[in-house]
mmCIF file of C-alpha atoms (C1' of nucleotides) in Angstrom:
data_model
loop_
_atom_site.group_PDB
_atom_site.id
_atom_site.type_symbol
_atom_site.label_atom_id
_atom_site.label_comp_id
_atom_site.label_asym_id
_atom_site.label_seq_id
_atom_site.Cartn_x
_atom_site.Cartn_y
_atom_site.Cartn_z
ATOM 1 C CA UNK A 1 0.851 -29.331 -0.820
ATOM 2 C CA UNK A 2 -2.843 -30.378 -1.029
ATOM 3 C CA UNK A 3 -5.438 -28.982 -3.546
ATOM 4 C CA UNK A 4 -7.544 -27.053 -1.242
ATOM 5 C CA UNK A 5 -4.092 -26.044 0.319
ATOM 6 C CA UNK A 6 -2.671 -24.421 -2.863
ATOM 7 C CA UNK A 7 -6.339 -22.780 -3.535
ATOM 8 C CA UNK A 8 -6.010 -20.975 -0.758
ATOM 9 C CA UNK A 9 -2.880 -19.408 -0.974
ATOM 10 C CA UNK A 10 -3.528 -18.552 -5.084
ATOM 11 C CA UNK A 11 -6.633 -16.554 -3.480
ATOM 12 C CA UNK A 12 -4.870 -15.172 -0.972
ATOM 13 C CA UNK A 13 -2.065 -13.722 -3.230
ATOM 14 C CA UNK A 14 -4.985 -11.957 -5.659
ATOM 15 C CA UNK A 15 -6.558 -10.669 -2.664
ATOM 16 C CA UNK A 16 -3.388 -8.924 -1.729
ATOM 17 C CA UNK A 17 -2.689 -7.836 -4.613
ATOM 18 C CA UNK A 18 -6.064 -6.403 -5.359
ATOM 19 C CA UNK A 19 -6.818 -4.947 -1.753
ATOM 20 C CA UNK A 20 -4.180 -4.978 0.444
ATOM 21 C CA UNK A 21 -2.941 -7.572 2.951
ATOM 22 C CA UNK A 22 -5.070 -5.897 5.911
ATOM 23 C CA UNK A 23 -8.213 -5.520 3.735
ATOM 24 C CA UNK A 24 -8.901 -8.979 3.221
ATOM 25 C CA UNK A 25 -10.521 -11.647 5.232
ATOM 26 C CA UNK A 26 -10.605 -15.210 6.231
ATOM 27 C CA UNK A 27 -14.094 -15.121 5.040
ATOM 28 C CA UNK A 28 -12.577 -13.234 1.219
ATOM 29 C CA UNK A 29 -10.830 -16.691 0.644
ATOM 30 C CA UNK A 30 -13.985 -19.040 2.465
ATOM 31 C CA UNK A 31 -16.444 -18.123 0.772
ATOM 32 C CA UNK A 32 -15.415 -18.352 -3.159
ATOM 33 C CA UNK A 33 -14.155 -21.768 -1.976
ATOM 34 C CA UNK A 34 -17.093 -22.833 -0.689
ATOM 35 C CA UNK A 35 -15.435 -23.719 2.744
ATOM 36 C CA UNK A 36 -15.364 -22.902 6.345
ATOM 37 C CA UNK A 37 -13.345 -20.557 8.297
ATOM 38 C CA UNK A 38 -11.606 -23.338 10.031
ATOM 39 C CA UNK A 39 -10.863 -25.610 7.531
ATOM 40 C CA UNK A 40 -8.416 -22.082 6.154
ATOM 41 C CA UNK A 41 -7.806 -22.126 9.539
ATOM 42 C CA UNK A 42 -6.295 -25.609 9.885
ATOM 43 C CA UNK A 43 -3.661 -24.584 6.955
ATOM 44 C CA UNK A 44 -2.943 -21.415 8.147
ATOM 45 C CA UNK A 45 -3.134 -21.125 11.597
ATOM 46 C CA UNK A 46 -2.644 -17.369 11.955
ATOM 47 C CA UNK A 47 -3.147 -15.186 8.555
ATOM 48 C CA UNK A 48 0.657 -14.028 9.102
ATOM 49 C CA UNK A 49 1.515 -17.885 8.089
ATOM 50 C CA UNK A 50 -0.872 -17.389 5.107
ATOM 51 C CA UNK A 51 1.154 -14.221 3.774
ATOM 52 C CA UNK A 52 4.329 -15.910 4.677
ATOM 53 C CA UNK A 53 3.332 -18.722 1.907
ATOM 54 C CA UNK A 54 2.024 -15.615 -0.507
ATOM 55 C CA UNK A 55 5.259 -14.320 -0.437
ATOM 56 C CA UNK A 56 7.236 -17.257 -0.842
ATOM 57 C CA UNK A 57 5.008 -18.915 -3.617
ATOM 58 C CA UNK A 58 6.028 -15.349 -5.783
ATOM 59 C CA UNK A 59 9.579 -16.181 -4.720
ATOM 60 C CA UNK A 60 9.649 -19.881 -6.360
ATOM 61 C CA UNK A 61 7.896 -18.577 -9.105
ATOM 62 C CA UNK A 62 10.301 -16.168 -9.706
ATOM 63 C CA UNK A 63 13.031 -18.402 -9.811
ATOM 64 C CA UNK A 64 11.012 -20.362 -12.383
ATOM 65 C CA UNK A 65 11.141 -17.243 -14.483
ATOM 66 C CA UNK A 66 14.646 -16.798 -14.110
ATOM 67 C CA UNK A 67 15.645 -20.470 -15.178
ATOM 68 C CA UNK A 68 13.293 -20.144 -17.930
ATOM 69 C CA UNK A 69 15.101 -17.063 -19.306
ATOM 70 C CA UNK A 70 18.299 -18.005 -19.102
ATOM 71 C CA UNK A 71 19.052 -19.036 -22.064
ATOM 72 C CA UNK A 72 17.722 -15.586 -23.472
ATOM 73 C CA UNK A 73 19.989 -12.678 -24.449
ATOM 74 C CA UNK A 74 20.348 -10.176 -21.507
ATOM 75 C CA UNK A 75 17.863 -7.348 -22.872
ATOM 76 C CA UNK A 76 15.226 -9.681 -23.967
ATOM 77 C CA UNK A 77 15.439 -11.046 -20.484
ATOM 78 C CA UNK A 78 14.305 -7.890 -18.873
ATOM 79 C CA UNK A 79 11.541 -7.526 -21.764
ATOM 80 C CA UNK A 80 10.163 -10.553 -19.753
ATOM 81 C CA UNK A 81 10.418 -9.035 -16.825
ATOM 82 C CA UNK A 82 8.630 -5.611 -18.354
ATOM 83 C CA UNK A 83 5.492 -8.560 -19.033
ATOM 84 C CA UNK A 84 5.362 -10.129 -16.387
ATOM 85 C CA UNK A 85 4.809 -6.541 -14.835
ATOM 86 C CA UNK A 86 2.378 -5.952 -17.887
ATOM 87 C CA UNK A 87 -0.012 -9.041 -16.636
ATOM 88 C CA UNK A 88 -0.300 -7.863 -13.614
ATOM 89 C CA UNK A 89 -1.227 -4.434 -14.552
ATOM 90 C CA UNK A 90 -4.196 -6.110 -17.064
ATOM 91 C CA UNK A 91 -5.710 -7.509 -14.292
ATOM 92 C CA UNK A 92 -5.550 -4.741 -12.518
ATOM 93 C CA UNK A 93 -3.621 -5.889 -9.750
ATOM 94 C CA UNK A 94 -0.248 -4.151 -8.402
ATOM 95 C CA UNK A 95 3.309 -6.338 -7.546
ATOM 96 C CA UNK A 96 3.564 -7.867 -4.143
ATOM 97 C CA UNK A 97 6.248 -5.180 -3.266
ATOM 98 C CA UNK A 98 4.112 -2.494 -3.549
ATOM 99 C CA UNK A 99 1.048 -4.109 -2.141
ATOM 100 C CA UNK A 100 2.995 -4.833 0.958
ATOM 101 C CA UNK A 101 5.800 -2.663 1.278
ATOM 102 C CA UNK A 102 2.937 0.476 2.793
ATOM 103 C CA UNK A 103 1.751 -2.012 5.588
ATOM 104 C CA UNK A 104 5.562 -3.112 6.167
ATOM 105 C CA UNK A 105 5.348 -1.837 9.930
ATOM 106 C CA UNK A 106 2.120 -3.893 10.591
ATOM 107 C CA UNK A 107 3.706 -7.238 9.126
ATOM 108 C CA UNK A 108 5.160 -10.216 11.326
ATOM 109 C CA UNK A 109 8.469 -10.283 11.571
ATOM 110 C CA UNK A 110 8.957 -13.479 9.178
ATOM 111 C CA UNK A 111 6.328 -11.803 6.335
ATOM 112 C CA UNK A 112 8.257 -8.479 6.908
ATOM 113 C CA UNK A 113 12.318 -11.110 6.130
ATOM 114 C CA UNK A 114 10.521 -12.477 3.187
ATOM 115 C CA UNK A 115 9.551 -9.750 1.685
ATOM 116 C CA UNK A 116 13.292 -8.553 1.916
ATOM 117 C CA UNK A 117 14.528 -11.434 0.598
ATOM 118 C CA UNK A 118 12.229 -10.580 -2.187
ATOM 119 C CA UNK A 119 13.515 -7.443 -2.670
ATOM 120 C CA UNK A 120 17.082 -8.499 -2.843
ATOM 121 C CA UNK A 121 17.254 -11.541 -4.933
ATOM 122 C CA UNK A 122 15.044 -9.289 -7.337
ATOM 123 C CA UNK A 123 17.588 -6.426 -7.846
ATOM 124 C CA UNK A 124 20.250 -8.593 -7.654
ATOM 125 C CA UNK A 125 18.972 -10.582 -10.283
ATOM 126 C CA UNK A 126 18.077 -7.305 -12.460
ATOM 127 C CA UNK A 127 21.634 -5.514 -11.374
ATOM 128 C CA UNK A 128 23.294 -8.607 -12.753
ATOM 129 C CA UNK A 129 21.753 -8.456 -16.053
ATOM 130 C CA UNK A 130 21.490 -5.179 -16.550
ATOM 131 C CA UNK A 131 25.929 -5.128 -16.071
ATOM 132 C CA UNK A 132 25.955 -8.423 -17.988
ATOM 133 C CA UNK A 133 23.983 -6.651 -21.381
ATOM 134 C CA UNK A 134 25.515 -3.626 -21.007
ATOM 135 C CA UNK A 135 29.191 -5.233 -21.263
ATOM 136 C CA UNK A 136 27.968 -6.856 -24.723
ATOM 137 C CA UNK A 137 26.894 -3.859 -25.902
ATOM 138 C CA UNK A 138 22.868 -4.784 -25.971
ATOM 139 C CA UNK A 139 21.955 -1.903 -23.426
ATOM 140 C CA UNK A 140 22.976 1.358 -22.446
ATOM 141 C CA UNK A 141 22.525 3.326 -19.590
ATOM 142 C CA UNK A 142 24.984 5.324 -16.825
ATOM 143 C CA UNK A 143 25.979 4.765 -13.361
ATOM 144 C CA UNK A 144 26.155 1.442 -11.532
ATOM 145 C CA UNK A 145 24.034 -1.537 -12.551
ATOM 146 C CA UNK A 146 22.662 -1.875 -8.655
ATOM 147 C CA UNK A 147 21.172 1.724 -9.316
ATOM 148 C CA UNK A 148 20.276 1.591 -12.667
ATOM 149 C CA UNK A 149 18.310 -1.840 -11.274
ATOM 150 C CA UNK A 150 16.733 0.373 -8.368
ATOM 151 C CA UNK A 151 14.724 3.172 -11.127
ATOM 152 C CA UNK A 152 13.788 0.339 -12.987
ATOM 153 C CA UNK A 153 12.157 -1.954 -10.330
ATOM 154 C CA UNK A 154 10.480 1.527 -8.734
ATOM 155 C CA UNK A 155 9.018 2.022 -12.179
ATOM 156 C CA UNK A 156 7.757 -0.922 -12.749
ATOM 157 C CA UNK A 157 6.647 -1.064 -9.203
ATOM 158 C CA UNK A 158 4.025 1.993 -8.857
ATOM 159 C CA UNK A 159 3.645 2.115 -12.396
ATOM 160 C CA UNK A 160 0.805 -0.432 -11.540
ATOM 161 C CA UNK A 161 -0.090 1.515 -8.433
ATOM 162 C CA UNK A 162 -0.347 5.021 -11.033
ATOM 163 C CA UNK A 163 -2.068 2.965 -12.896
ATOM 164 C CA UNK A 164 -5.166 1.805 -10.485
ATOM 165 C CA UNK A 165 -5.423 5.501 -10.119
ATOM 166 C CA UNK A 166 -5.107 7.230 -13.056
ATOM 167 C CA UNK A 167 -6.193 4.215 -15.648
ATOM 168 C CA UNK A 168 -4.136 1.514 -17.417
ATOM 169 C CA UNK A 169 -2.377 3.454 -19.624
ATOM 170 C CA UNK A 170 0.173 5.273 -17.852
ATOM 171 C CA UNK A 171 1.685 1.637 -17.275
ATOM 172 C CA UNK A 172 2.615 1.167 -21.213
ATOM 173 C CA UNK A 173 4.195 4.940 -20.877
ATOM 174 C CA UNK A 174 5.656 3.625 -18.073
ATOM 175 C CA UNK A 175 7.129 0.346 -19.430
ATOM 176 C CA UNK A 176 7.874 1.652 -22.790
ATOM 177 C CA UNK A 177 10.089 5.025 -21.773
ATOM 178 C CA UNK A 178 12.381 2.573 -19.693
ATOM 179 C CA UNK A 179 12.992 -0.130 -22.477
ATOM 180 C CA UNK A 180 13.622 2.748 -24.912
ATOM 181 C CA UNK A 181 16.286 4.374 -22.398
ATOM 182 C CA UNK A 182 18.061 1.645 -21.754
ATOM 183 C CA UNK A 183 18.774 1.559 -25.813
ATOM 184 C CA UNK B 1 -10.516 24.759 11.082
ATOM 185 C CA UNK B 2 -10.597 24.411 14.941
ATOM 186 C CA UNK B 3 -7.588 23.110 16.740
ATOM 187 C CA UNK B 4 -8.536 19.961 17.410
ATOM 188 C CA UNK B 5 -9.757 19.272 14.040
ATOM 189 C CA UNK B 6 -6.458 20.373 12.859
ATOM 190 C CA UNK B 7 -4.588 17.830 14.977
ATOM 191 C CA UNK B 8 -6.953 14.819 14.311
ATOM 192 C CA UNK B 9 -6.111 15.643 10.346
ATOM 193 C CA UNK B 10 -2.578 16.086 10.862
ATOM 194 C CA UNK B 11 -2.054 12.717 13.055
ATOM 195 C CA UNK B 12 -4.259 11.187 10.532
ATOM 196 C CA UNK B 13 -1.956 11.902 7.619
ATOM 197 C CA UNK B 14 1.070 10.262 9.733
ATOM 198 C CA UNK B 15 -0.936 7.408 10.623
ATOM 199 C CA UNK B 16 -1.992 6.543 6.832
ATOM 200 C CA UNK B 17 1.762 7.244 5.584
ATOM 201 C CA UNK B 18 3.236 5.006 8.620
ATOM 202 C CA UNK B 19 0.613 2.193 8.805
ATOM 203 C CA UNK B 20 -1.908 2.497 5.633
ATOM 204 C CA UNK B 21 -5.155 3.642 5.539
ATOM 205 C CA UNK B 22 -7.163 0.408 6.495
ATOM 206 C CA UNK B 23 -4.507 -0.222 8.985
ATOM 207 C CA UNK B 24 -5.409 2.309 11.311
ATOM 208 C CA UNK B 25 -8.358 3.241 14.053
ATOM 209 C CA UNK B 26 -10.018 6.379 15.822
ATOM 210 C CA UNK B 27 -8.413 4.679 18.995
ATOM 211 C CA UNK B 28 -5.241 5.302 16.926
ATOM 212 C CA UNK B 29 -6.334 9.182 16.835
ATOM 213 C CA UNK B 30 -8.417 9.761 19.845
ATOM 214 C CA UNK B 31 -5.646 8.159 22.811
ATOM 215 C CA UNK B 32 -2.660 10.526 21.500
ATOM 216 C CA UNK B 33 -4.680 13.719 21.878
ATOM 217 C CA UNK B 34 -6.476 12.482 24.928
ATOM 218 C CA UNK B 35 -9.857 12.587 23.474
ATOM 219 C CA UNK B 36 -12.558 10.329 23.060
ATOM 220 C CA UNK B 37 -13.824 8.423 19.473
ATOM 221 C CA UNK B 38 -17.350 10.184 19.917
ATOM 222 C CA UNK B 39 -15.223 13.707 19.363
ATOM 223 C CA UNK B 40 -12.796 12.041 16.241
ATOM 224 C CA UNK B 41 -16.273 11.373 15.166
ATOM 225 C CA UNK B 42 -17.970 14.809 15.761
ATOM 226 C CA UNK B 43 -15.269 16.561 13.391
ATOM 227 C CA UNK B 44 -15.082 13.737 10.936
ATOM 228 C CA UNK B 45 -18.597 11.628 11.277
ATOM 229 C CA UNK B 46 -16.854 8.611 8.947
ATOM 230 C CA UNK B 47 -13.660 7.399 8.326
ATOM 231 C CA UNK B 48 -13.944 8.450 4.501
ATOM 232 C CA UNK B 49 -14.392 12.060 5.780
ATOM 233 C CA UNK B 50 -10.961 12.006 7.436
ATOM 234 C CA UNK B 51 -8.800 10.248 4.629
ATOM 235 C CA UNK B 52 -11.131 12.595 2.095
ATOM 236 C CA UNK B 53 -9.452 15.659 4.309
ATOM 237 C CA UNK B 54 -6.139 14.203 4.691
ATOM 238 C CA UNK B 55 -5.659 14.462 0.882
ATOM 239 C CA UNK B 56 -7.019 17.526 0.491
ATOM 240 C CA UNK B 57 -4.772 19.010 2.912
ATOM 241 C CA UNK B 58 -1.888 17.540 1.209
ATOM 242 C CA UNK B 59 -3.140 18.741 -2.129
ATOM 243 C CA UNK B 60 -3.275 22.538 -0.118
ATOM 244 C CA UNK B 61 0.303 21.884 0.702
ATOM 245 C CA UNK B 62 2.131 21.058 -2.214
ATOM 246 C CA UNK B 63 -0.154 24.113 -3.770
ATOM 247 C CA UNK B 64 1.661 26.063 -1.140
ATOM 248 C CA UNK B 65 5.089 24.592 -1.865
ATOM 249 C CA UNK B 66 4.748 25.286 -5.639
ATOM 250 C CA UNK B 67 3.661 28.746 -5.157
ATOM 251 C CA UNK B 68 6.691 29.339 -2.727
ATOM 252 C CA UNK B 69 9.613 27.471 -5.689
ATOM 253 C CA UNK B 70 7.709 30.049 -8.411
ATOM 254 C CA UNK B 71 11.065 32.045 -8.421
ATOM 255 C CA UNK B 72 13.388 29.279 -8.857
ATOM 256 C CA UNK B 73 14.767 27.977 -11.705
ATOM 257 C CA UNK B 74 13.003 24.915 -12.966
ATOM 258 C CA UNK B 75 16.278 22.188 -12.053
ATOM 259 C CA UNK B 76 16.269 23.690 -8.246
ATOM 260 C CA UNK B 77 12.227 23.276 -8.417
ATOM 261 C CA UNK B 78 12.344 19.746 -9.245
ATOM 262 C CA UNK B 79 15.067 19.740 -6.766
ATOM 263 C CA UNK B 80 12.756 21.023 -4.272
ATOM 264 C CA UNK B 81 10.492 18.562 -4.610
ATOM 265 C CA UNK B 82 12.983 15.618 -4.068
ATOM 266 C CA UNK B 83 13.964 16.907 -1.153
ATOM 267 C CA UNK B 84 10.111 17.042 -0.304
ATOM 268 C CA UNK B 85 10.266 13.023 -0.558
ATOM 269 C CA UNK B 86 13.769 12.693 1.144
ATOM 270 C CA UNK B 87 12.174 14.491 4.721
ATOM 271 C CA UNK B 88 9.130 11.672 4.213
ATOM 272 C CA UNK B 89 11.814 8.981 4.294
ATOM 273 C CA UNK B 90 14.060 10.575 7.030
ATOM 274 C CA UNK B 91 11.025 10.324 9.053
ATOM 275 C CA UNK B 92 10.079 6.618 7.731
ATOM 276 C CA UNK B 93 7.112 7.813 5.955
ATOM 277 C CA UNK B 94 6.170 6.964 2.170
ATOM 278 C CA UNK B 95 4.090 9.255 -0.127
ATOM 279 C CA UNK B 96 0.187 9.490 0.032
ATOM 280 C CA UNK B 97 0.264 7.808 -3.023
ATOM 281 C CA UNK B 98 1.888 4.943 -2.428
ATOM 282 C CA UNK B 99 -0.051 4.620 0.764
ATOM 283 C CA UNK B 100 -3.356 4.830 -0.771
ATOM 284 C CA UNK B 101 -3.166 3.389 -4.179
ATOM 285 C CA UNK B 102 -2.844 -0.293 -3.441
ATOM 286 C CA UNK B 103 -5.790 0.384 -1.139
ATOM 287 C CA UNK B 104 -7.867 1.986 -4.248
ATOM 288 C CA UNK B 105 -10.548 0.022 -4.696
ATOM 289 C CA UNK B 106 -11.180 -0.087 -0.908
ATOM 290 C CA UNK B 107 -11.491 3.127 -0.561
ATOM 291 C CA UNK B 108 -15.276 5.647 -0.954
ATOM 292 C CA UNK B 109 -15.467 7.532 -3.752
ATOM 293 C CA UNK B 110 -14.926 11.045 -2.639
ATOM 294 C CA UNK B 111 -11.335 9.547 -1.636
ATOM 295 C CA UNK B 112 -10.135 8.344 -4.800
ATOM 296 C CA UNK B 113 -11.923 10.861 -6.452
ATOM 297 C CA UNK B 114 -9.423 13.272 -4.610
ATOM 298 C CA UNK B 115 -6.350 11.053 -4.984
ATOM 299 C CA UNK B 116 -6.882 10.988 -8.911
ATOM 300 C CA UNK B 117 -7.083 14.935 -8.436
ATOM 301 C CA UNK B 118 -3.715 14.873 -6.493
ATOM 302 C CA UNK B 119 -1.469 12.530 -9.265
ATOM 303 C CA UNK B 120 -3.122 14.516 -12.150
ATOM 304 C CA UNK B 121 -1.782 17.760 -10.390
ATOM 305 C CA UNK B 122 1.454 16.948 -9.246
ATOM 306 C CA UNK B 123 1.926 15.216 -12.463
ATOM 307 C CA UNK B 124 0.956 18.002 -14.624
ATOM 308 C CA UNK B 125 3.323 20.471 -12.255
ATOM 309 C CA UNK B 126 6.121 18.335 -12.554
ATOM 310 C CA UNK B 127 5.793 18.154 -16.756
ATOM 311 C CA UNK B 128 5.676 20.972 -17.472
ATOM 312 C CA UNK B 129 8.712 21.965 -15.083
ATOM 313 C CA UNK B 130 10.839 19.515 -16.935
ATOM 314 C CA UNK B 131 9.565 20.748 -20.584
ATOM 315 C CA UNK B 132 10.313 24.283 -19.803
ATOM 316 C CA UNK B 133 13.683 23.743 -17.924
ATOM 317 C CA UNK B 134 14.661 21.461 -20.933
ATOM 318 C CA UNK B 135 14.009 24.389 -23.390
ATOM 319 C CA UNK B 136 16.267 26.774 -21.004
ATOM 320 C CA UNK B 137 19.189 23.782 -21.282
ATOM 321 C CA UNK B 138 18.590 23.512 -17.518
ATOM 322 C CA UNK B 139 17.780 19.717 -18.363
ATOM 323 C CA UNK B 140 18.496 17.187 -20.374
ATOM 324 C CA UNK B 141 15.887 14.075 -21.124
ATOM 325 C CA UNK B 142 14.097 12.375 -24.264
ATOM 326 C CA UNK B 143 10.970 11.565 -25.095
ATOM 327 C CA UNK B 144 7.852 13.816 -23.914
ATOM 328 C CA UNK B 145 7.750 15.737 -20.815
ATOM 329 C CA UNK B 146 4.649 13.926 -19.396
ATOM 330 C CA UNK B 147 6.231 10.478 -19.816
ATOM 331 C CA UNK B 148 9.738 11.560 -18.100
ATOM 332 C CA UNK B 149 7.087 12.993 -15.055
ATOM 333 C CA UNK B 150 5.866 9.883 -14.713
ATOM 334 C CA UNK B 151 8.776 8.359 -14.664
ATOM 335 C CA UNK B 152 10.680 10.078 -12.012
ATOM 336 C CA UNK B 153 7.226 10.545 -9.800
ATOM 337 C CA UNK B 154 7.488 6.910 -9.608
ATOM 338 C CA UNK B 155 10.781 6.671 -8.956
ATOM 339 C CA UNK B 156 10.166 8.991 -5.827
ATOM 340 C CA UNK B 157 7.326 6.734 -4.453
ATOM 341 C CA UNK B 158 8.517 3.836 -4.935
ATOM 342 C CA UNK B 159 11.619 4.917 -3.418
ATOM 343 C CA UNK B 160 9.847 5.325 -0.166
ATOM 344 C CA UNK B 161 8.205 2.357 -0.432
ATOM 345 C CA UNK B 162 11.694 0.363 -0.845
ATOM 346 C CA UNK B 163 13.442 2.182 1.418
ATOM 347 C CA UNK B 164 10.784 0.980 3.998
ATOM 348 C CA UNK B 165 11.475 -2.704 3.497
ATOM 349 C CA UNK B 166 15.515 -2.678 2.201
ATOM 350 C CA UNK B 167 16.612 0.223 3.944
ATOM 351 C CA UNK B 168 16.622 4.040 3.822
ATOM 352 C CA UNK B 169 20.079 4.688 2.041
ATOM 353 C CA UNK B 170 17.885 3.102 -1.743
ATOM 354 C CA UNK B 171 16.296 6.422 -1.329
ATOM 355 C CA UNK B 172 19.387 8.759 -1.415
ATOM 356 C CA UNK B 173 20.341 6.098 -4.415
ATOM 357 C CA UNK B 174 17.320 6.359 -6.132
ATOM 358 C CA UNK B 175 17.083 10.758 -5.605
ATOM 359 C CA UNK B 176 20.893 10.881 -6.843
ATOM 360 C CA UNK B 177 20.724 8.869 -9.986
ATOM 361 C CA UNK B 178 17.237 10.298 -10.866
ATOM 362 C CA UNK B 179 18.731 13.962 -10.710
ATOM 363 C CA UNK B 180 22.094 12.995 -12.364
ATOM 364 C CA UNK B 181 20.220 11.467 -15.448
ATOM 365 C CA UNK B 182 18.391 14.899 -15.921
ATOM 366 C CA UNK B 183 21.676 16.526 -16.649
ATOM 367 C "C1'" DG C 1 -17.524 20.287 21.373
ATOM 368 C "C1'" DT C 2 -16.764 16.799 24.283
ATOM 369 C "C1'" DC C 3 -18.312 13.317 27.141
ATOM 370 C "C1'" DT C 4 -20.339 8.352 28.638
ATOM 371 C "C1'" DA C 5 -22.395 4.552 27.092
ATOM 372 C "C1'" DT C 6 -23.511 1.382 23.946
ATOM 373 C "C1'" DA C 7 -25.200 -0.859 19.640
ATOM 374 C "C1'" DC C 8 -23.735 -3.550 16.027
ATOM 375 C "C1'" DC C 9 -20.639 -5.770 13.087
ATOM 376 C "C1'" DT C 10 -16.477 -8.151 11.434
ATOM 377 C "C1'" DT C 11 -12.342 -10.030 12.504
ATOM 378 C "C1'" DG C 12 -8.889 -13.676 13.618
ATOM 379 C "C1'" DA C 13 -8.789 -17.623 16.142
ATOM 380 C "C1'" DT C 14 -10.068 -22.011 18.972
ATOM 381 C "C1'" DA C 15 -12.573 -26.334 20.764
ATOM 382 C "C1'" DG C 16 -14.348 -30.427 19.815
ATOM 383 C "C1'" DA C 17 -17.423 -33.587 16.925
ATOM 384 C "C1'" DC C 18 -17.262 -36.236 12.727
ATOM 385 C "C1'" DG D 1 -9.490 -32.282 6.742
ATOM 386 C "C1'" DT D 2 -13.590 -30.278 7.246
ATOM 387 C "C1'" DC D 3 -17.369 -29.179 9.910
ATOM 388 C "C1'" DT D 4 -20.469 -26.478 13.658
ATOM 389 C "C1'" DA D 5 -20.336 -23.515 17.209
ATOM 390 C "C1'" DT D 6 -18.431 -20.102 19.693
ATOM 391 C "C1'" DC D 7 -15.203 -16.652 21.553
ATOM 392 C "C1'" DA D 8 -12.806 -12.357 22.749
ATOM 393 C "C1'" DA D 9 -11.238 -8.374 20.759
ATOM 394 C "C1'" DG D 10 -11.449 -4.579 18.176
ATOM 395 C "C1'" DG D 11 -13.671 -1.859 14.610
ATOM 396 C "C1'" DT D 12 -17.021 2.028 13.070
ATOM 397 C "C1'" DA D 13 -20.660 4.555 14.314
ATOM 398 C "C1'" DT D 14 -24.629 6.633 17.029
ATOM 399 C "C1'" DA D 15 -27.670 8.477 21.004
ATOM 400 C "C1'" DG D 16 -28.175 11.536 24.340
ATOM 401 C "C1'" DA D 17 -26.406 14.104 28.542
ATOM 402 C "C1'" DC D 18 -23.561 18.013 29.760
#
DNA sequence: GTCTATACCTTGATAGAC
DNA sequence: GTCTATCAAGGTATAGAC
């Protein structure tokens, strides 16, 4: 992928996250660039290919994550999780899930599978370790692993967007009240 | 409130829970009800006026919902106001909230104005439910009130939101576990 | 209060030169 | 790969008649 290529879609992912997939323009990502319409244009033909690439740029990088992790014990690796949530919330930008997830219905239909397959390999990932660190006795917590996985990832997720409303704090509450009830 | 006014507010609300605030038009509003834009634009001269007046009405609503649960116990109340979310998600609609805050800083003052005013409130209802119905032994939870509010508020929007893009059966996962945990 | 008509702007997208 | 130039479409909003 070429420079101006990857530029684009970094920019475009921010601009999601900080306004909304229908809120931004061509011209949002032209302009700090210091290039023309066209020239996005000629990577992305149509801005559903450009939110396509957004989407699947956060999946790769979470599977970066993951790799990285692995060698962690099963708690700590959700603590990374909790920060990599906890970034996101410092720069005042929400998760890709709950940036897009509102406009689902006006998505193409391959931005609308991606960000399913998001979803899923997500949970799945958190379900697993969630059943994995509770077997060893490093976390506690009732019910299936799948739902147990399904509060956390909904706290996480609109603790940002609580947070853009009502100020950066009620993310720490947030994060902090699920790590301590999982103990 | 005339009629008509009443029906542009009420298919606005719909609109901005189905497709997102910046997602939708007056041409959305005016073909339904067979009028023109000039008369969306009469009641509600700019856009911000009508999402301004789509929270407040929700903020009269849930005002009348909370006066009308006074009686209950405080378990059935919070009760009450799951089922509250479970009707937006039979009807494939997520939460103003969750609609509106990854728009935020899109949006004109007067609206998020408003839309702080609607998470303090619900919020603040929904704590102290929780603290008194833990002193009855109606509930059981640790750590302060406020912080188990936010908690389960955004396990409720964030429900919506995933049910939208996974399915609508993680909402009934989501409501279950949330009001199993409580006991 | 609602209409017709329209002004004005931004948007996503394309054609063709370099 | 990037540019200039341009397009059609759709958006919000307003003026003025009825």
């Amino acid at each position: 992928m070429s420079e101006t290529k990857e530029k684009i879609v970094a920019l475009a992912g921010q601009l999601v996250r900080k306004k909304g997939f229908n809120a931004f323009s061509y011209k949002d990502i032209s302009d700090p660039l210091e290039i023309r319409n066209a020239a996005v244009h000629y990577h992305f033909p149509a801005k559903s290919d450009l939110g396509t690439e957004v989407i699947g740029c956060e999946l790769e990088k979470f599977a970066e994550n993951v790799e990285k992790w692995k060698g962690l014990p099963e708690d700590k690796q959700i603590m990374k999780l909790v920060e990599v949530f906890q970034k996101h919330n410092k720069n005042g930008m929400v998760c890709l899930m709950g940036s897009l997830a509102p406009d689902f219905e006006t998505l193409s239909a391959p931005m609308q599978k991606k960000l399913q397959q998001m979803g899923n390999e997500m949970l799945d990932w958190l379900a697993e370790k969630l059943e994995k660190g509770r077997r060893k006795k490093l976390l506690r917590f009732e019910g299936h692993a799948y739902d147990r996985a399904l509060l956390i990832m909904t706290n996480l997720q609109s603790s940002l967007l609580l947070s853009r409303v009502l100020g950066p704090s009620v993310f720490n509450r947030i994060s902090e009240r699920v790590l301590k009830d999982l103990k």
